[in-house]
Amino acid sequence: MANRISFVDLYSFYNDMDGTLLTSMMDGYSICYSIRAFGAPHINADSKEYRERLVSVEQEKAESVRNIINEAIRNGVLSKEGKFRY
């Protein structure tokens, strides 16, 4: 019998570079994840349109991924623009 895997929406961000870095980090730690667009577009001061993206991870790994993201923010690898949702 297959095990059911529960995903949680952990973190959201707008920055394309953050998306690339998050993807690399998740792949590097062999974490199963999903990134998808969420909500309406956001317009910044330069009139550039950004869509909020949401990172979902396995619920049992959410705390580990939170620690990885927090460490990347502290080290200046990720911007401080994102926010945790779980």
CSV table of N, CA, C and O in Angstrom, one decimal:
chain,number,residue,atom,x,y,z
A,1,MET,N,0.8,-1.2,0.0
A,1,MET,CA,0.0,0.0,0.0
A,1,MET,C,0.9,1.2,0.0
A,1,MET,O,1.9,1.3,0.7
A,2,ALA,N,0.6,2.2,-0.8
A,2,ALA,CA,1.3,3.4,-0.9
A,2,ALA,C,1.1,4.4,0.3
A,2,ALA,O,-0.1,4.4,0.8
A,3,ASN,N,2.1,5.1,0.7
A,3,ASN,CA,1.9,6.1,1.8
A,3,ASN,C,1.5,7.4,1.2
A,3,ASN,O,1.9,7.8,0.1
A,4,ARG,N,0.6,8.0,1.9
A,4,ARG,CA,0.1,9.4,1.5
A,4,ARG,C,1.0,10.4,2.0
A,4,ARG,O,1.4,10.5,3.1
A,5,ILE,N,1.5,11.3,1.1
A,5,ILE,CA,2.4,12.4,1.4
A,5,ILE,C,1.6,13.7,1.5
A,5,ILE,O,0.9,14.0,0.5
A,6,SER,N,1.7,14.4,2.6
A,6,SER,CA,1.0,15.7,2.7
A,6,SER,C,1.9,16.8,2.5
A,6,SER,O,3.0,16.8,3.1
A,7,PHE,N,1.5,17.8,1.7
A,7,PHE,CA,2.3,19.0,1.4
A,7,PHE,C,1.7,20.2,2.1
A,7,PHE,O,0.5,20.2,2.3
A,8,VAL,N,2.5,21.1,2.6
A,8,VAL,CA,2.1,22.3,3.2
A,8,VAL,C,2.7,23.5,2.4
A,8,VAL,O,3.8,23.4,1.9
A,9,ASP,N,1.9,24.6,2.3
A,9,ASP,CA,2.4,25.8,1.7
A,9,ASP,C,3.2,26.5,2.7
A,9,ASP,O,2.7,27.1,3.7
A,10,LEU,N,4.5,26.5,2.6
A,10,LEU,CA,5.5,26.9,3.6
A,10,LEU,C,5.9,28.4,3.4
A,10,LEU,O,6.0,29.1,4.4
A,11,TYR,N,6.2,28.8,2.2
A,11,TYR,CA,6.9,30.1,2.0
A,11,TYR,C,6.5,30.7,0.7
A,11,TYR,O,6.3,30.0,-0.3
A,12,SER,N,6.3,32.0,0.7
A,12,SER,CA,6.0,32.7,-0.5
A,12,SER,C,7.0,33.8,-0.8
A,12,SER,O,7.6,34.4,0.1
A,13,PHE,N,7.1,34.1,-2.1
A,13,PHE,CA,8.1,35.1,-2.5
A,13,PHE,C,7.7,35.7,-3.8
A,13,PHE,O,6.9,35.2,-4.5
A,14,TYR,N,8.3,36.9,-4.2
A,14,TYR,CA,8.1,37.5,-5.5
A,14,TYR,C,9.3,37.5,-6.4
A,14,TYR,O,9.2,37.5,-7.6
A,15,ASN,N,10.5,37.5,-5.8
A,15,ASN,CA,11.7,37.7,-6.5
A,15,ASN,C,12.1,36.5,-7.3
A,15,ASN,O,12.2,35.4,-6.8
A,16,ASP,N,12.4,36.7,-8.6
A,16,ASP,CA,12.8,35.6,-9.5
A,16,ASP,C,14.1,34.9,-9.1
A,16,ASP,O,14.2,33.7,-9.2
A,17,MET,N,15.0,35.7,-8.6
A,17,MET,CA,16.3,35.2,-8.2
A,17,MET,C,16.1,34.3,-6.9
A,17,MET,O,16.7,33.2,-6.8
A,18,ASP,N,15.2,34.7,-6.0
A,18,ASP,CA,14.9,33.9,-4.9
A,18,ASP,C,14.3,32.5,-5.3
A,18,ASP,O,14.7,31.5,-4.8
A,19,GLY,N,13.5,32.5,-6.4
A,19,GLY,CA,13.0,31.3,-6.9
A,19,GLY,C,14.0,30.4,-7.4
A,19,GLY,O,14.0,29.2,-7.1
A,20,THR,N,15.0,30.9,-8.1
A,20,THR,CA,16.1,30.1,-8.6
A,20,THR,C,16.9,29.5,-7.5
A,20,THR,O,17.3,28.3,-7.5
A,21,LEU,N,17.2,30.4,-6.5
A,21,LEU,CA,18.0,29.9,-5.4
A,21,LEU,C,17.3,28.9,-4.5
A,21,LEU,O,17.8,27.9,-4.1
A,22,LEU,N,16.0,29.1,-4.3
A,22,LEU,CA,15.2,28.1,-3.5
A,22,LEU,C,15.1,26.8,-4.3
A,22,LEU,O,15.3,25.7,-3.6
A,23,THR,N,15.0,26.8,-5.6
A,23,THR,CA,15.0,25.5,-6.4
A,23,THR,C,16.3,24.8,-6.2
A,23,THR,O,16.3,23.6,-6.0
A,24,SER,N,17.4,25.5,-6.3
A,24,SER,CA,18.7,24.9,-6.1
A,24,SER,C,18.9,24.3,-4.7
A,24,SER,O,19.5,23.2,-4.6
A,25,MET,N,18.5,25.1,-3.7
A,25,MET,CA,18.6,24.6,-2.4
A,25,MET,C,17.8,23.3,-2.1
A,25,MET,O,18.3,22.3,-1.6
A,26,MET,N,16.6,23.3,-2.6
A,26,MET,CA,15.7,22.1,-2.4
A,26,MET,C,16.3,20.9,-3.1
A,26,MET,O,16.3,19.8,-2.6
A,27,ASP,N,16.7,21.2,-4.4
A,27,ASP,CA,17.4,20.1,-5.1
A,27,ASP,C,18.6,19.6,-4.4
A,27,ASP,O,18.8,18.4,-4.3
A,28,GLY,N,19.4,20.5,-3.9
A,28,GLY,CA,20.6,20.1,-3.2
A,28,GLY,C,20.4,19.3,-1.9
A,28,GLY,O,21.2,18.4,-1.6
A,29,TYR,N,19.3,19.5,-1.3
A,29,TYR,CA,19.0,18.8,-0.1
A,29,TYR,C,18.0,17.6,-0.4
A,29,TYR,O,17.5,16.9,0.6
A,30,SER,N,17.8,17.3,-1.6
A,30,SER,CA,16.9,16.3,-2.1
A,30,SER,C,15.5,16.4,-1.4
A,30,SER,O,14.9,15.4,-1.0
A,31,ILE,N,15.0,17.6,-1.4
A,31,ILE,CA,13.6,17.8,-0.8
A,31,ILE,C,12.6,17.9,-1.9
A,31,ILE,O,12.8,18.6,-2.9
A,32,CYS,N,11.5,17.1,-1.7
A,32,CYS,CA,10.4,17.1,-2.7
A,32,CYS,C,9.6,18.4,-2.4
A,32,CYS,O,9.2,18.7,-1.3
A,33,TYR,N,9.4,19.2,-3.5
A,33,TYR,CA,8.8,20.5,-3.3
A,33,TYR,C,8.0,20.8,-4.6
A,33,TYR,O,8.1,20.2,-5.6
A,34,SER,N,7.2,21.9,-4.5
A,34,SER,CA,6.4,22.4,-5.6
A,34,SER,C,6.4,23.9,-5.5
A,34,SER,O,6.3,24.5,-4.4
A,35,ILE,N,6.6,24.6,-6.6
A,35,ILE,CA,6.6,26.1,-6.6
A,35,ILE,C,5.5,26.4,-7.7
A,35,ILE,O,5.5,26.0,-8.8
A,36,ARG,N,4.6,27.3,-7.2
A,36,ARG,CA,3.5,27.7,-8.2
A,36,ARG,C,3.1,29.1,-7.9
A,36,ARG,O,3.3,29.7,-6.9
A,37,ALA,N,2.5,29.7,-9.0
A,37,ALA,CA,2.1,31.1,-8.9
A,37,ALA,C,0.9,31.2,-8.0
A,37,ALA,O,0.1,30.2,-7.9
A,38,PHE,N,0.7,32.3,-7.3
A,38,PHE,CA,-0.3,32.4,-6.3
A,38,PHE,C,-0.9,33.8,-6.3
A,38,PHE,O,-0.1,34.8,-6.2
A,39,GLY,N,-2.1,34.0,-6.4
A,39,GLY,CA,-2.7,35.3,-6.2
A,39,GLY,C,-2.6,36.2,-7.4
A,39,GLY,O,-2.1,35.8,-8.5
A,40,ALA,N,-2.9,37.5,-7.3
A,40,ALA,CA,-2.9,38.5,-8.4
A,40,ALA,C,-1.5,39.0,-8.5
A,40,ALA,O,-0.7,39.0,-7.6
A,41,PRO,N,-1.1,39.5,-9.7
A,41,PRO,CA,0.2,40.1,-9.9
A,41,PRO,C,0.4,41.3,-9.0
A,41,PRO,O,-0.5,42.0,-8.6
A,42,HIS,N,1.7,41.6,-8.7
A,42,HIS,CA,2.1,42.7,-7.8
A,42,HIS,C,2.9,43.6,-8.7
A,42,HIS,O,3.8,43.2,-9.5
A,43,ILE,N,2.6,44.9,-8.6
A,43,ILE,CA,3.4,45.9,-9.4
A,43,ILE,C,4.3,46.7,-8.5
A,43,ILE,O,3.9,47.2,-7.5
A,44,ASN,N,5.6,46.7,-8.8
A,44,ASN,CA,6.6,47.4,-7.9
A,44,ASN,C,6.7,48.8,-8.4
A,44,ASN,O,6.1,49.3,-9.3
A,45,ALA,N,7.6,49.6,-7.7
A,45,ALA,CA,7.8,51.0,-8.0
A,45,ALA,C,8.3,51.3,-9.4
A,45,ALA,O,8.1,52.3,-9.9
A,46,ASP,N,9.0,50.3,-10.0
A,46,ASP,CA,9.5,50.5,-11.4
A,46,ASP,C,8.4,50.0,-12.4
A,46,ASP,O,8.8,49.8,-13.6
A,47,SER,N,7.2,49.8,-12.0
A,47,SER,CA,6.1,49.3,-12.8
A,47,SER,C,6.4,47.9,-13.4
A,47,SER,O,5.9,47.6,-14.5
A,48,LYS,N,7.2,47.1,-12.7
A,48,LYS,CA,7.4,45.7,-13.2
A,48,LYS,C,6.4,44.9,-12.4
A,48,LYS,O,6.1,45.1,-11.3
A,49,GLU,N,5.9,43.9,-13.2
A,49,GLU,CA,4.9,43.1,-12.6
A,49,GLU,C,5.5,41.8,-12.1
A,49,GLU,O,6.3,41.1,-12.8
A,50,TYR,N,5.2,41.4,-10.9
A,50,TYR,CA,5.6,40.2,-10.3
A,50,TYR,C,4.4,39.4,-9.8
A,50,TYR,O,3.5,40.0,-9.3
A,51,ARG,N,4.5,38.1,-9.9
A,51,ARG,CA,3.5,37.2,-9.3
A,51,ARG,C,4.1,36.6,-8.0
A,51,ARG,O,5.2,36.2,-8.0
A,52,GLU,N,3.3,36.5,-7.0
A,52,GLU,CA,3.7,35.8,-5.8
A,52,GLU,C,3.8,34.4,-6.1
A,52,GLU,O,2.9,33.8,-6.8
A,53,ARG,N,4.8,33.7,-5.7
A,53,ARG,CA,5.0,32.3,-5.8
A,53,ARG,C,5.0,31.6,-4.5
A,53,ARG,O,5.5,32.2,-3.5
A,54,LEU,N,4.5,30.4,-4.4
A,54,LEU,CA,4.4,29.7,-3.2
A,54,LEU,C,5.2,28.4,-3.3
A,54,LEU,O,5.1,27.6,-4.2
A,55,VAL,N,6.0,28.2,-2.2
A,55,VAL,CA,6.8,26.9,-2.1
A,55,VAL,C,6.0,26.0,-1.2
A,55,VAL,O,5.7,26.3,0.0
A,56,SER,N,5.7,24.8,-1.7
A,56,SER,CA,5.1,23.8,-0.9
A,56,SER,C,6.1,22.6,-0.7
A,56,SER,O,6.8,22.3,-1.6
A,57,VAL,N,6.1,22.1,0.5
A,57,VAL,CA,7.0,21.0,0.9
A,57,VAL,C,6.3,19.9,1.6
A,57,VAL,O,5.2,20.2,2.2
A,58,GLU,N,6.9,18.8,1.8
A,58,GLU,CA,6.3,17.7,2.6
A,58,GLU,C,6.2,18.2,4.0
A,58,GLU,O,7.1,18.8,4.5
A,59,GLN,N,5.0,17.9,4.6
A,59,GLN,CA,4.8,18.4,5.9
A,59,GLN,C,5.8,18.0,6.9
A,59,GLN,O,6.3,18.8,7.8
A,60,GLU,N,6.3,16.7,6.8
A,60,GLU,CA,7.2,16.2,7.8
A,60,GLU,C,8.6,16.9,7.7
A,60,GLU,O,9.4,16.8,8.6
A,61,LYS,N,8.9,17.6,6.5
A,61,LYS,CA,10.1,18.2,6.3
A,61,LYS,C,10.0,19.8,6.5
A,61,LYS,O,11.0,20.5,6.3
A,62,ALA,N,8.9,20.3,6.8
A,62,ALA,CA,8.6,21.7,6.8
A,62,ALA,C,9.5,22.4,7.8
A,62,ALA,O,10.1,23.5,7.4
A,63,GLU,N,9.8,21.9,8.9
A,63,GLU,CA,10.6,22.6,9.9
A,63,GLU,C,12.1,22.6,9.5
A,63,GLU,O,12.8,23.6,9.6
A,64,SER,N,12.5,21.5,8.8
A,64,SER,CA,13.9,21.5,8.3
A,64,SER,C,14.1,22.5,7.2
A,64,SER,O,15.1,23.3,7.1
A,65,VAL,N,13.1,22.6,6.3
A,65,VAL,CA,13.1,23.6,5.2
A,65,VAL,C,13.1,25.0,5.7
A,65,VAL,O,13.8,25.9,5.3
A,66,ARG,N,12.2,25.2,6.8
A,66,ARG,CA,12.2,26.6,7.4
A,66,ARG,C,13.6,27.0,7.9
A,66,ARG,O,14.0,28.1,7.7
A,67,ASN,N,14.3,26.0,8.5
A,67,ASN,CA,15.6,26.3,9.0
A,67,ASN,C,16.6,26.6,7.9
A,67,ASN,O,17.4,27.5,8.0
A,68,ILE,N,16.5,25.9,6.8
A,68,ILE,CA,17.3,26.1,5.6
A,68,ILE,C,17.1,27.5,5.1
A,68,ILE,O,18.0,28.2,4.7
A,69,ILE,N,15.8,27.9,4.9
A,69,ILE,CA,15.5,29.2,4.4
A,69,ILE,C,15.9,30.3,5.3
A,69,ILE,O,16.5,31.3,4.9
A,70,ASN,N,15.7,30.2,6.6
A,70,ASN,CA,16.1,31.2,7.6
A,70,ASN,C,17.6,31.4,7.5
A,70,ASN,O,18.1,32.5,7.6
A,71,GLU,N,18.4,30.3,7.4
A,71,GLU,CA,19.8,30.4,7.4
A,71,GLU,C,20.3,31.1,6.1
A,71,GLU,O,21.2,31.9,6.1
A,72,ALA,N,19.6,30.8,5.0
A,72,ALA,CA,19.9,31.5,3.7
A,72,ALA,C,19.6,33.0,3.8
A,72,ALA,O,20.4,33.8,3.2
A,73,ILE,N,18.5,33.3,4.5
A,73,ILE,CA,18.2,34.8,4.6
A,73,ILE,C,19.2,35.4,5.5
A,73,ILE,O,19.7,36.5,5.2
A,74,ARG,N,19.6,34.8,6.6
A,74,ARG,CA,20.6,35.4,7.5
A,74,ARG,C,22.0,35.6,6.8
A,74,ARG,O,22.7,36.5,7.1
A,75,ASN,N,22.3,34.6,5.9
A,75,ASN,CA,23.6,34.7,5.2
A,75,ASN,C,23.5,35.6,4.0
A,75,ASN,O,24.5,35.8,3.3
A,76,GLY,N,22.4,36.2,3.7
A,76,GLY,CA,22.2,37.1,2.6
A,76,GLY,C,22.1,36.4,1.2
A,76,GLY,O,22.2,37.1,0.2
A,77,VAL,N,21.8,35.1,1.2
A,77,VAL,CA,21.7,34.4,0.0
A,77,VAL,C,20.3,34.6,-0.6
A,77,VAL,O,20.1,34.9,-1.8
A,78,LEU,N,19.3,34.6,0.3
A,78,LEU,CA,17.9,35.0,-0.1
A,78,LEU,C,17.5,36.4,0.4
A,78,LEU,O,18.0,36.8,1.4
A,79,SER,N,16.7,37.0,-0.4
A,79,SER,CA,16.2,38.4,0.1
A,79,SER,C,15.3,38.2,1.3
A,79,SER,O,14.9,37.1,1.6
A,80,LYS,N,15.0,39.3,1.9
A,80,LYS,CA,14.1,39.3,3.1
A,80,LYS,C,12.7,39.6,2.7
A,80,LYS,O,11.8,39.8,3.5
A,81,GLU,N,12.4,39.6,1.4
A,81,GLU,CA,11.1,39.9,0.9
A,81,GLU,C,10.0,38.8,1.0
A,81,GLU,O,8.9,39.1,1.0
A,82,GLY,N,10.5,37.6,1.2
A,82,GLY,CA,9.5,36.5,1.3
A,82,GLY,C,8.9,36.4,2.7
A,82,GLY,O,9.3,37.1,3.6
A,83,LYS,N,7.9,35.5,2.8
A,83,LYS,CA,7.3,35.3,4.1
A,83,LYS,C,6.8,33.9,4.3
A,83,LYS,O,6.5,33.2,3.3
A,84,PHE,N,6.9,33.4,5.5
A,84,PHE,CA,6.5,32.1,5.9
A,84,PHE,C,5.0,32.1,6.0
A,84,PHE,O,4.4,33.0,6.5
A,85,ARG,N,4.4,31.0,5.5
A,85,ARG,CA,2.9,30.8,5.6
A,85,ARG,C,2.5,29.7,6.4
A,85,ARG,O,1.3,29.5,6.7
A,86,TYR,N,3.5,28.9,6.8
A,86,TYR,CA,3.2,27.7,7.7
A,86,TYR,C,4.1,27.7,8.8
A,86,TYR,O,5.3,27.9,8.7
